[in-house]
Amino acid sequence: MKRRVTRYLAAALLALIALPALAGCSSDKRGTGDSPVANHRGDDTPANVTNFPDQFANIATKCVAGAPGFRAFVTTRDAAPVVLADPTCKG
């Protein structure tokens, strides 16, 4: 019985060490881990960033490349990007 508990603890400890290490392998040198897009280079211009005080999420926004009339909003929190119609985005 004691040996079985030791094995479970060893397996749990190994998983706690291995999972974060393996997750770090998917990032690129800047830590973004972006996927390639069919050998096309995307719009690398900087986004407009609104910085909020601590405890509030910052927001970045920019016009969606290749989709005139739409703007994307992303946050520093775990949330999906939001794309809204914006007539000022000419594409």
CSV table of N, CA, C and O in Angstrom, one decimal:
chain,number,residue,atom,x,y,z
A,1,MET,N,0.8,-1.2,0.0
A,1,MET,CA,0.0,0.0,0.0
A,1,MET,C,0.9,1.3,0.0
A,1,MET,O,0.6,2.2,-0.7
A,2,LYS,N,1.9,1.2,0.8
A,2,LYS,CA,2.8,2.4,0.9
A,2,LYS,C,3.5,2.6,-0.4
A,2,LYS,O,3.7,3.8,-0.8
A,3,ARG,N,3.9,1.6,-1.1
A,3,ARG,CA,4.5,1.7,-2.4
A,3,ARG,C,3.6,2.3,-3.5
A,3,ARG,O,4.0,3.1,-4.3
A,4,ARG,N,2.3,2.0,-3.4
A,4,ARG,CA,1.4,2.5,-4.4
A,4,ARG,C,1.2,4.0,-4.2
A,4,ARG,O,1.1,4.8,-5.1
A,5,VAL,N,1.1,4.4,-2.9
A,5,VAL,CA,1.0,5.9,-2.6
A,5,VAL,C,2.2,6.6,-3.1
A,5,VAL,O,2.1,7.7,-3.7
A,6,THR,N,3.4,6.0,-2.9
A,6,THR,CA,4.6,6.7,-3.4
A,6,THR,C,4.6,6.8,-4.9
A,6,THR,O,5.1,7.8,-5.4
A,7,ARG,N,4.2,5.8,-5.6
A,7,ARG,CA,4.1,5.9,-7.1
A,7,ARG,C,3.2,7.0,-7.5
A,7,ARG,O,3.5,7.7,-8.5
A,8,TYR,N,2.0,7.1,-6.9
A,8,TYR,CA,1.1,8.1,-7.3
A,8,TYR,C,1.6,9.5,-7.0
A,8,TYR,O,1.5,10.4,-7.8
A,9,LEU,N,2.3,9.7,-5.9
A,9,LEU,CA,2.9,11.0,-5.6
A,9,LEU,C,4.0,11.3,-6.6
A,9,LEU,O,4.2,12.4,-7.0
A,10,ALA,N,4.8,10.3,-6.9
A,10,ALA,CA,5.9,10.5,-7.9
A,10,ALA,C,5.3,10.9,-9.3
A,10,ALA,O,5.8,11.8,-9.9
A,11,ALA,N,4.2,10.2,-9.7
A,11,ALA,CA,3.6,10.5,-11.0
A,11,ALA,C,3.0,11.9,-11.0
A,11,ALA,O,3.1,12.7,-11.9
A,12,ALA,N,2.4,12.3,-9.9
A,12,ALA,CA,1.8,13.7,-9.8
A,12,ALA,C,2.9,14.7,-9.8
A,12,ALA,O,2.8,15.7,-10.4
A,13,LEU,N,4.0,14.5,-9.1
A,13,LEU,CA,5.1,15.4,-9.1
A,13,LEU,C,5.7,15.6,-10.5
A,13,LEU,O,6.0,16.7,-10.9
A,14,LEU,N,5.9,14.4,-11.2
A,14,LEU,CA,6.4,14.5,-12.5
A,14,LEU,C,5.5,15.3,-13.5
A,14,LEU,O,6.0,16.1,-14.3
A,15,ALA,N,4.2,15.1,-13.3
A,15,ALA,CA,3.2,15.8,-14.2
A,15,ALA,C,3.3,17.3,-13.9
A,15,ALA,O,3.2,18.1,-14.8
A,16,LEU,N,3.4,17.7,-12.6
A,16,LEU,CA,3.5,19.1,-12.2
A,16,LEU,C,4.8,19.8,-12.8
A,16,LEU,O,4.8,20.9,-13.1
A,17,ILE,N,5.8,19.0,-12.9
A,17,ILE,CA,7.1,19.5,-13.5
A,17,ILE,C,7.0,19.5,-15.0
A,17,ILE,O,7.4,20.5,-15.7
A,18,ALA,N,6.5,18.4,-15.6
A,18,ALA,CA,6.6,18.3,-17.1
A,18,ALA,C,5.6,19.1,-17.8
A,18,ALA,O,5.9,19.7,-18.9
A,19,LEU,N,4.4,19.3,-17.3
A,19,LEU,CA,3.4,20.1,-18.1
A,19,LEU,C,3.8,21.5,-18.3
A,19,LEU,O,3.7,22.0,-19.5
A,20,PRO,N,4.2,22.3,-17.3
A,20,PRO,CA,4.7,23.7,-17.6
A,20,PRO,C,5.9,23.7,-18.5
A,20,PRO,O,6.0,24.6,-19.4
A,21,ALA,N,6.8,22.8,-18.4
A,21,ALA,CA,8.0,22.7,-19.2
A,21,ALA,C,7.6,22.5,-20.7
A,21,ALA,O,8.1,23.1,-21.6
A,22,LEU,N,6.7,21.5,-20.9
A,22,LEU,CA,6.2,21.2,-22.3
A,22,LEU,C,5.4,22.4,-22.9
A,22,LEU,O,5.4,22.6,-24.1
A,23,ALA,N,4.6,23.0,-22.1
A,23,ALA,CA,3.8,24.1,-22.5
A,23,ALA,C,4.7,25.3,-23.0
A,23,ALA,O,4.3,26.0,-24.0
A,24,GLY,N,5.8,25.5,-22.4
A,24,GLY,CA,6.7,26.6,-22.8
A,24,GLY,C,7.4,26.3,-24.1
A,24,GLY,O,7.9,27.2,-24.8
A,25,CYS,N,7.4,25.1,-24.6
A,25,CYS,CA,8.0,24.8,-25.9
A,25,CYS,C,7.2,25.3,-27.1
A,25,CYS,O,7.8,25.3,-28.2
A,26,SER,N,6.0,25.6,-26.9
A,26,SER,CA,5.2,26.0,-28.1
A,26,SER,C,5.3,27.5,-28.4
A,26,SER,O,4.9,28.0,-29.4
A,27,SER,N,6.0,28.3,-27.6
A,27,SER,CA,6.2,29.7,-27.8
A,27,SER,C,7.4,30.0,-28.7
A,27,SER,O,8.3,29.2,-28.8
A,28,ASP,N,7.4,31.1,-29.4
A,28,ASP,CA,8.5,31.5,-30.2
A,28,ASP,C,9.4,32.4,-29.3
A,28,ASP,O,9.2,32.5,-28.1
A,29,LYS,N,10.4,33.0,-29.9
A,29,LYS,CA,11.4,33.7,-29.1
A,29,LYS,C,10.8,34.9,-28.4
A,29,LYS,O,11.3,35.4,-27.4
A,30,ARG,N,9.7,35.5,-28.9
A,30,ARG,CA,9.0,36.6,-28.2
A,30,ARG,C,8.0,36.1,-27.2
A,30,ARG,O,7.4,36.9,-26.5
A,31,GLY,N,7.7,34.8,-27.2
A,31,GLY,CA,6.8,34.3,-26.3
A,31,GLY,C,5.3,34.4,-26.8
A,31,GLY,O,4.4,34.1,-26.0
A,32,THR,N,5.1,34.7,-28.0
A,32,THR,CA,3.7,34.8,-28.5
A,32,THR,C,3.2,33.5,-29.1
A,32,THR,O,2.0,33.2,-29.0
A,33,GLY,N,4.0,32.7,-29.7
A,33,GLY,CA,3.6,31.4,-30.2
A,33,GLY,C,2.6,31.5,-31.3
A,33,GLY,O,1.7,30.7,-31.4
A,34,ASP,N,2.6,32.6,-32.1
A,34,ASP,CA,1.7,32.8,-33.2
A,34,ASP,C,1.8,31.7,-34.3
A,34,ASP,O,2.9,31.3,-34.6
A,35,SER,N,0.7,31.2,-34.8
A,35,SER,CA,0.8,30.2,-35.9
A,35,SER,C,1.1,30.9,-37.2
A,35,SER,O,0.7,32.0,-37.5
A,36,PRO,N,1.7,30.2,-38.1
A,36,PRO,CA,2.0,30.7,-39.5
A,36,PRO,C,0.6,30.8,-40.2
A,36,PRO,O,-0.3,30.0,-40.0
A,37,VAL,N,0.5,31.8,-41.1
A,37,VAL,CA,-0.7,32.0,-41.8
A,37,VAL,C,-0.5,31.8,-43.3
A,37,VAL,O,-0.2,32.7,-44.0
A,38,ALA,N,-0.5,30.6,-43.8
A,38,ALA,CA,-0.3,30.2,-45.2
A,38,ALA,C,0.8,31.0,-45.9
A,38,ALA,O,0.6,31.5,-47.0
A,39,ASN,N,1.9,31.1,-45.3
A,39,ASN,CA,3.1,31.7,-45.8
A,39,ASN,C,2.9,33.2,-46.1
A,39,ASN,O,3.6,33.8,-47.0
A,40,HIS,N,1.9,33.8,-45.6
A,40,HIS,CA,1.7,35.3,-45.8
A,40,HIS,C,2.1,36.0,-44.5
A,40,HIS,O,1.8,35.5,-43.4
A,41,ARG,N,2.7,37.1,-44.7
A,41,ARG,CA,3.0,38.0,-43.5
A,41,ARG,C,1.9,38.9,-43.2
A,41,ARG,O,1.3,39.5,-44.1
A,42,GLY,N,1.5,38.9,-42.0
A,42,GLY,CA,0.3,39.7,-41.5
A,42,GLY,C,0.7,41.2,-41.3
A,42,GLY,O,1.8,41.6,-41.7
A,43,ASP,N,-0.3,41.9,-40.9
A,43,ASP,CA,-0.1,43.3,-40.6
A,43,ASP,C,0.7,43.5,-39.3
A,43,ASP,O,0.1,43.2,-38.2
A,44,ASP,N,1.9,43.8,-39.3
A,44,ASP,CA,2.8,44.0,-38.1
A,44,ASP,C,2.8,45.4,-37.5
A,44,ASP,O,3.6,45.6,-36.7
A,45,THR,N,1.9,46.3,-38.0
A,45,THR,CA,1.9,47.6,-37.4
A,45,THR,C,1.4,47.5,-36.0
A,45,THR,O,0.6,46.6,-35.7
A,46,PRO,N,1.9,48.4,-35.1
A,46,PRO,CA,1.5,48.3,-33.7
A,46,PRO,C,0.0,48.6,-33.6
A,46,PRO,O,-0.6,49.4,-34.3
A,47,ALA,N,-0.6,48.0,-32.6
A,47,ALA,CA,-2.0,48.3,-32.2
A,47,ALA,C,-2.1,49.5,-31.3
A,47,ALA,O,-1.1,49.9,-30.7
A,48,ASN,N,-3.2,50.1,-31.3
A,48,ASN,CA,-3.5,51.2,-30.3
A,48,ASN,C,-3.8,50.6,-29.0
A,48,ASN,O,-4.8,49.8,-28.8
A,49,VAL,N,-3.0,50.9,-28.0
A,49,VAL,CA,-3.1,50.3,-26.6
A,49,VAL,C,-3.7,51.3,-25.6
A,49,VAL,O,-3.2,52.4,-25.6
A,50,THR,N,-4.7,50.9,-24.9
A,50,THR,CA,-5.2,51.7,-23.8
A,50,THR,C,-4.8,51.0,-22.5
A,50,THR,O,-5.2,49.9,-22.3
A,51,ASN,N,-4.0,51.7,-21.7
A,51,ASN,CA,-3.5,51.1,-20.4
A,51,ASN,C,-4.5,51.6,-19.3
A,51,ASN,O,-4.7,52.7,-19.2
A,52,PHE,N,-4.9,50.6,-18.6
A,52,PHE,CA,-5.8,50.9,-17.4
A,52,PHE,C,-5.0,50.7,-16.1
A,52,PHE,O,-4.0,50.0,-16.1
A,53,PRO,N,-5.5,51.2,-15.0
A,53,PRO,CA,-4.8,51.0,-13.7
A,53,PRO,C,-4.7,49.5,-13.4
A,53,PRO,O,-5.4,48.7,-14.0
A,54,ASP,N,-3.9,49.2,-12.4
A,54,ASP,CA,-3.8,47.8,-11.9
A,54,ASP,C,-5.1,47.3,-11.6
A,54,ASP,O,-6.0,48.0,-11.2
A,55,GLN,N,-5.3,46.0,-11.7
A,55,GLN,CA,-6.5,45.2,-11.5
A,55,GLN,C,-7.5,45.4,-12.6
A,55,GLN,O,-8.6,44.8,-12.5
A,56,PHE,N,-7.2,46.1,-13.6
A,56,PHE,CA,-8.1,46.3,-14.8
A,56,PHE,C,-7.4,45.8,-16.0
A,56,PHE,O,-6.2,46.1,-16.2
A,57,ALA,N,-8.1,45.2,-17.0
A,57,ALA,CA,-7.4,44.7,-18.2
A,57,ALA,C,-7.1,45.8,-19.1
A,57,ALA,O,-7.9,46.8,-19.3
A,58,ASN,N,-5.9,45.8,-19.7
A,58,ASN,CA,-5.6,46.7,-20.8
A,58,ASN,C,-6.2,46.3,-22.1
A,58,ASN,O,-6.6,45.1,-22.3
A,59,ILE,N,-6.4,47.2,-23.0
A,59,ILE,CA,-7.1,46.9,-24.3
A,59,ILE,C,-6.2,47.3,-25.4
A,59,ILE,O,-5.7,48.4,-25.4
A,60,ALA,N,-6.1,46.4,-26.5
A,60,ALA,CA,-5.4,46.8,-27.7
A,60,ALA,C,-6.5,46.7,-28.8
A,60,ALA,O,-7.3,45.8,-28.8
A,61,THR,N,-6.4,47.6,-29.8
A,61,THR,CA,-7.3,47.6,-30.9
A,61,THR,C,-6.6,48.0,-32.2
A,61,THR,O,-5.6,48.8,-32.1
A,62,LYS,N,-7.0,47.5,-33.3
A,62,LYS,CA,-6.5,47.9,-34.6
A,62,LYS,C,-7.5,47.4,-35.7
A,62,LYS,O,-8.3,46.5,-35.4
A,63,CYS,N,-7.4,48.0,-36.8
A,63,CYS,CA,-8.2,47.6,-37.9
A,63,CYS,C,-7.8,46.2,-38.4
A,63,CYS,O,-6.6,45.9,-38.4
A,64,VAL,N,-8.8,45.4,-38.8
A,64,VAL,CA,-8.5,44.0,-39.2
A,64,VAL,C,-7.9,44.1,-40.7
A,64,VAL,O,-8.6,44.6,-41.6
A,65,ALA,N,-6.7,43.6,-40.8
A,65,ALA,CA,-6.1,43.5,-42.2
A,65,ALA,C,-6.9,42.6,-43.1
A,65,ALA,O,-7.2,41.5,-42.7
A,66,GLY,N,-7.2,43.1,-44.3
A,66,GLY,CA,-7.9,42.3,-45.2
A,66,GLY,C,-9.4,42.2,-45.0
A,66,GLY,O,-10.1,41.5,-45.7
A,67,ALA,N,-9.9,43.0,-44.1
A,67,ALA,CA,-11.3,43.0,-43.8
A,67,ALA,C,-11.7,44.5,-43.6
A,67,ALA,O,-11.9,44.9,-42.5
A,68,PRO,N,-11.8,45.3,-44.7
A,68,PRO,CA,-12.2,46.7,-44.5
A,68,PRO,C,-13.5,46.9,-43.8
A,68,PRO,O,-14.4,46.2,-44.0
A,69,GLY,N,-13.5,47.9,-42.9
A,69,GLY,CA,-14.7,48.2,-42.1
A,69,GLY,C,-14.8,47.5,-40.8
A,69,GLY,O,-15.9,47.5,-40.2
A,70,PHE,N,-13.8,46.7,-40.4
A,70,PHE,CA,-13.9,46.0,-39.1
A,70,PHE,C,-12.7,46.3,-38.3
A,70,PHE,O,-11.5,46.5,-38.7
A,71,ARG,N,-12.9,46.4,-37.0
A,71,ARG,CA,-11.8,46.6,-36.0
A,71,ARG,C,-11.9,45.5,-34.9
A,71,ARG,O,-12.9,45.1,-34.5
A,72,ALA,N,-10.7,45.0,-34.5
A,72,ALA,CA,-10.5,44.0,-33.5
A,72,ALA,C,-10.1,44.6,-32.2
A,72,ALA,O,-9.3,45.5,-32.1
A,73,PHE,N,-10.7,44.1,-31.1
A,73,PHE,CA,-10.4,44.5,-29.8
A,73,PHE,C,-9.9,43.2,-29.0
A,73,PHE,O,-10.6,42.2,-29.0
A,74,VAL,N,-8.8,43.3,-28.3
A,74,VAL,CA,-8.3,42.2,-27.5
A,74,VAL,C,-7.9,42.8,-26.1
A,74,VAL,O,-7.6,44.0,-26.0
A,75,THR,N,-7.9,41.9,-25.2
A,75,THR,CA,-7.5,42.4,-23.8
A,75,THR,C,-6.4,41.5,-23.2
A,75,THR,O,-6.1,40.4,-23.8
A,76,THR,N,-5.8,41.9,-22.2
A,76,THR,CA,-4.8,41.2,-21.5
A,76,THR,C,-5.3,40.1,-20.6
A,76,THR,O,-4.6,39.3,-20.1
A,77,ARG,N,-6.6,40.0,-20.5
A,77,ARG,CA,-7.2,38.9,-19.7
A,77,ARG,C,-7.6,37.8,-20.7
A,77,ARG,O,-7.6,37.9,-21.9
A,78,ASP,N,-8.0,36.6,-20.1
A,78,ASP,CA,-8.4,35.5,-20.9
A,78,ASP,C,-9.8,35.7,-21.4
A,78,ASP,O,-10.8,35.4,-20.8
A,79,ALA,N,-9.8,36.3,-22.6
A,79,ALA,CA,-11.1,36.5,-23.3
A,79,ALA,C,-10.9,36.5,-24.8
A,79,ALA,O,-9.8,36.8,-25.3
A,80,ALA,N,-11.9,36.1,-25.5
A,80,ALA,CA,-11.8,36.0,-26.9
A,80,ALA,C,-11.8,37.4,-27.5
A,80,ALA,O,-12.4,38.3,-27.0
A,81,PRO,N,-11.1,37.6,-28.6
A,81,PRO,CA,-11.1,38.9,-29.3
A,81,PRO,C,-12.5,39.2,-29.8
A,81,PRO,O,-13.3,38.3,-30.1
A,82,VAL,N,-12.8,40.5,-29.8
A,82,VAL,CA,-14.1,41.0,-30.3
A,82,VAL,C,-13.8,41.8,-31.6
A,82,VAL,O,-12.9,42.6,-31.6
A,83,VAL,N,-14.6,41.5,-32.6
A,83,VAL,CA,-14.5,42.2,-33.9
A,83,VAL,C,-15.8,42.9,-34.2
A,83,VAL,O,-16.9,42.3,-34.2
A,84,LEU,N,-15.7,44.3,-34.3
A,84,LEU,CA,-16.9,45.1,-34.6
A,84,LEU,C,-16.8,45.9,-35.8
A,84,LEU,O,-15.6,46.2,-36.3
A,85,ALA,N,-17.9,46.2,-36.4
A,85,ALA,CA,-17.9,47.1,-37.6
A,85,ALA,C,-17.4,48.5,-37.2
A,85,ALA,O,-17.7,49.0,-36.2
A,86,ASP,N,-16.5,49.0,-38.0
A,86,ASP,CA,-15.9,50.4,-37.8
A,86,ASP,C,-15.7,51.0,-39.2
A,86,ASP,O,-14.8,50.7,-39.9
A,87,PRO,N,-16.5,52.0,-39.5
A,87,PRO,CA,-16.4,52.6,-40.8
A,87,PRO,C,-15.1,53.4,-41.0
A,87,PRO,O,-14.7,53.7,-42.1
A,88,THR,N,-14.4,53.7,-39.9
A,88,THR,CA,-13.1,54.4,-40.1
A,88,THR,C,-12.0,53.5,-40.6
A,88,THR,O,-10.9,53.9,-40.9
A,89,CYS,N,-12.2,52.2,-40.5
A,89,CYS,CA,-11.2,51.2,-41.0
A,89,CYS,C,-11.3,51.0,-42.5
A,89,CYS,O,-12.3,50.4,-42.9
A,90,LYS,N,-10.4,51.5,-43.2
A,90,LYS,CA,-10.4,51.4,-44.7
A,90,LYS,C,-9.9,50.1,-45.2
A,90,LYS,O,-10.0,49.8,-46.4
A,91,GLY,N,-9.1,49.4,-44.4
A,91,GLY,CA,-8.6,48.1,-44.9
A,91,GLY,C,-7.3,48.3,-45.5
A,91,GLY,O,-6.6,47.7,-46.1
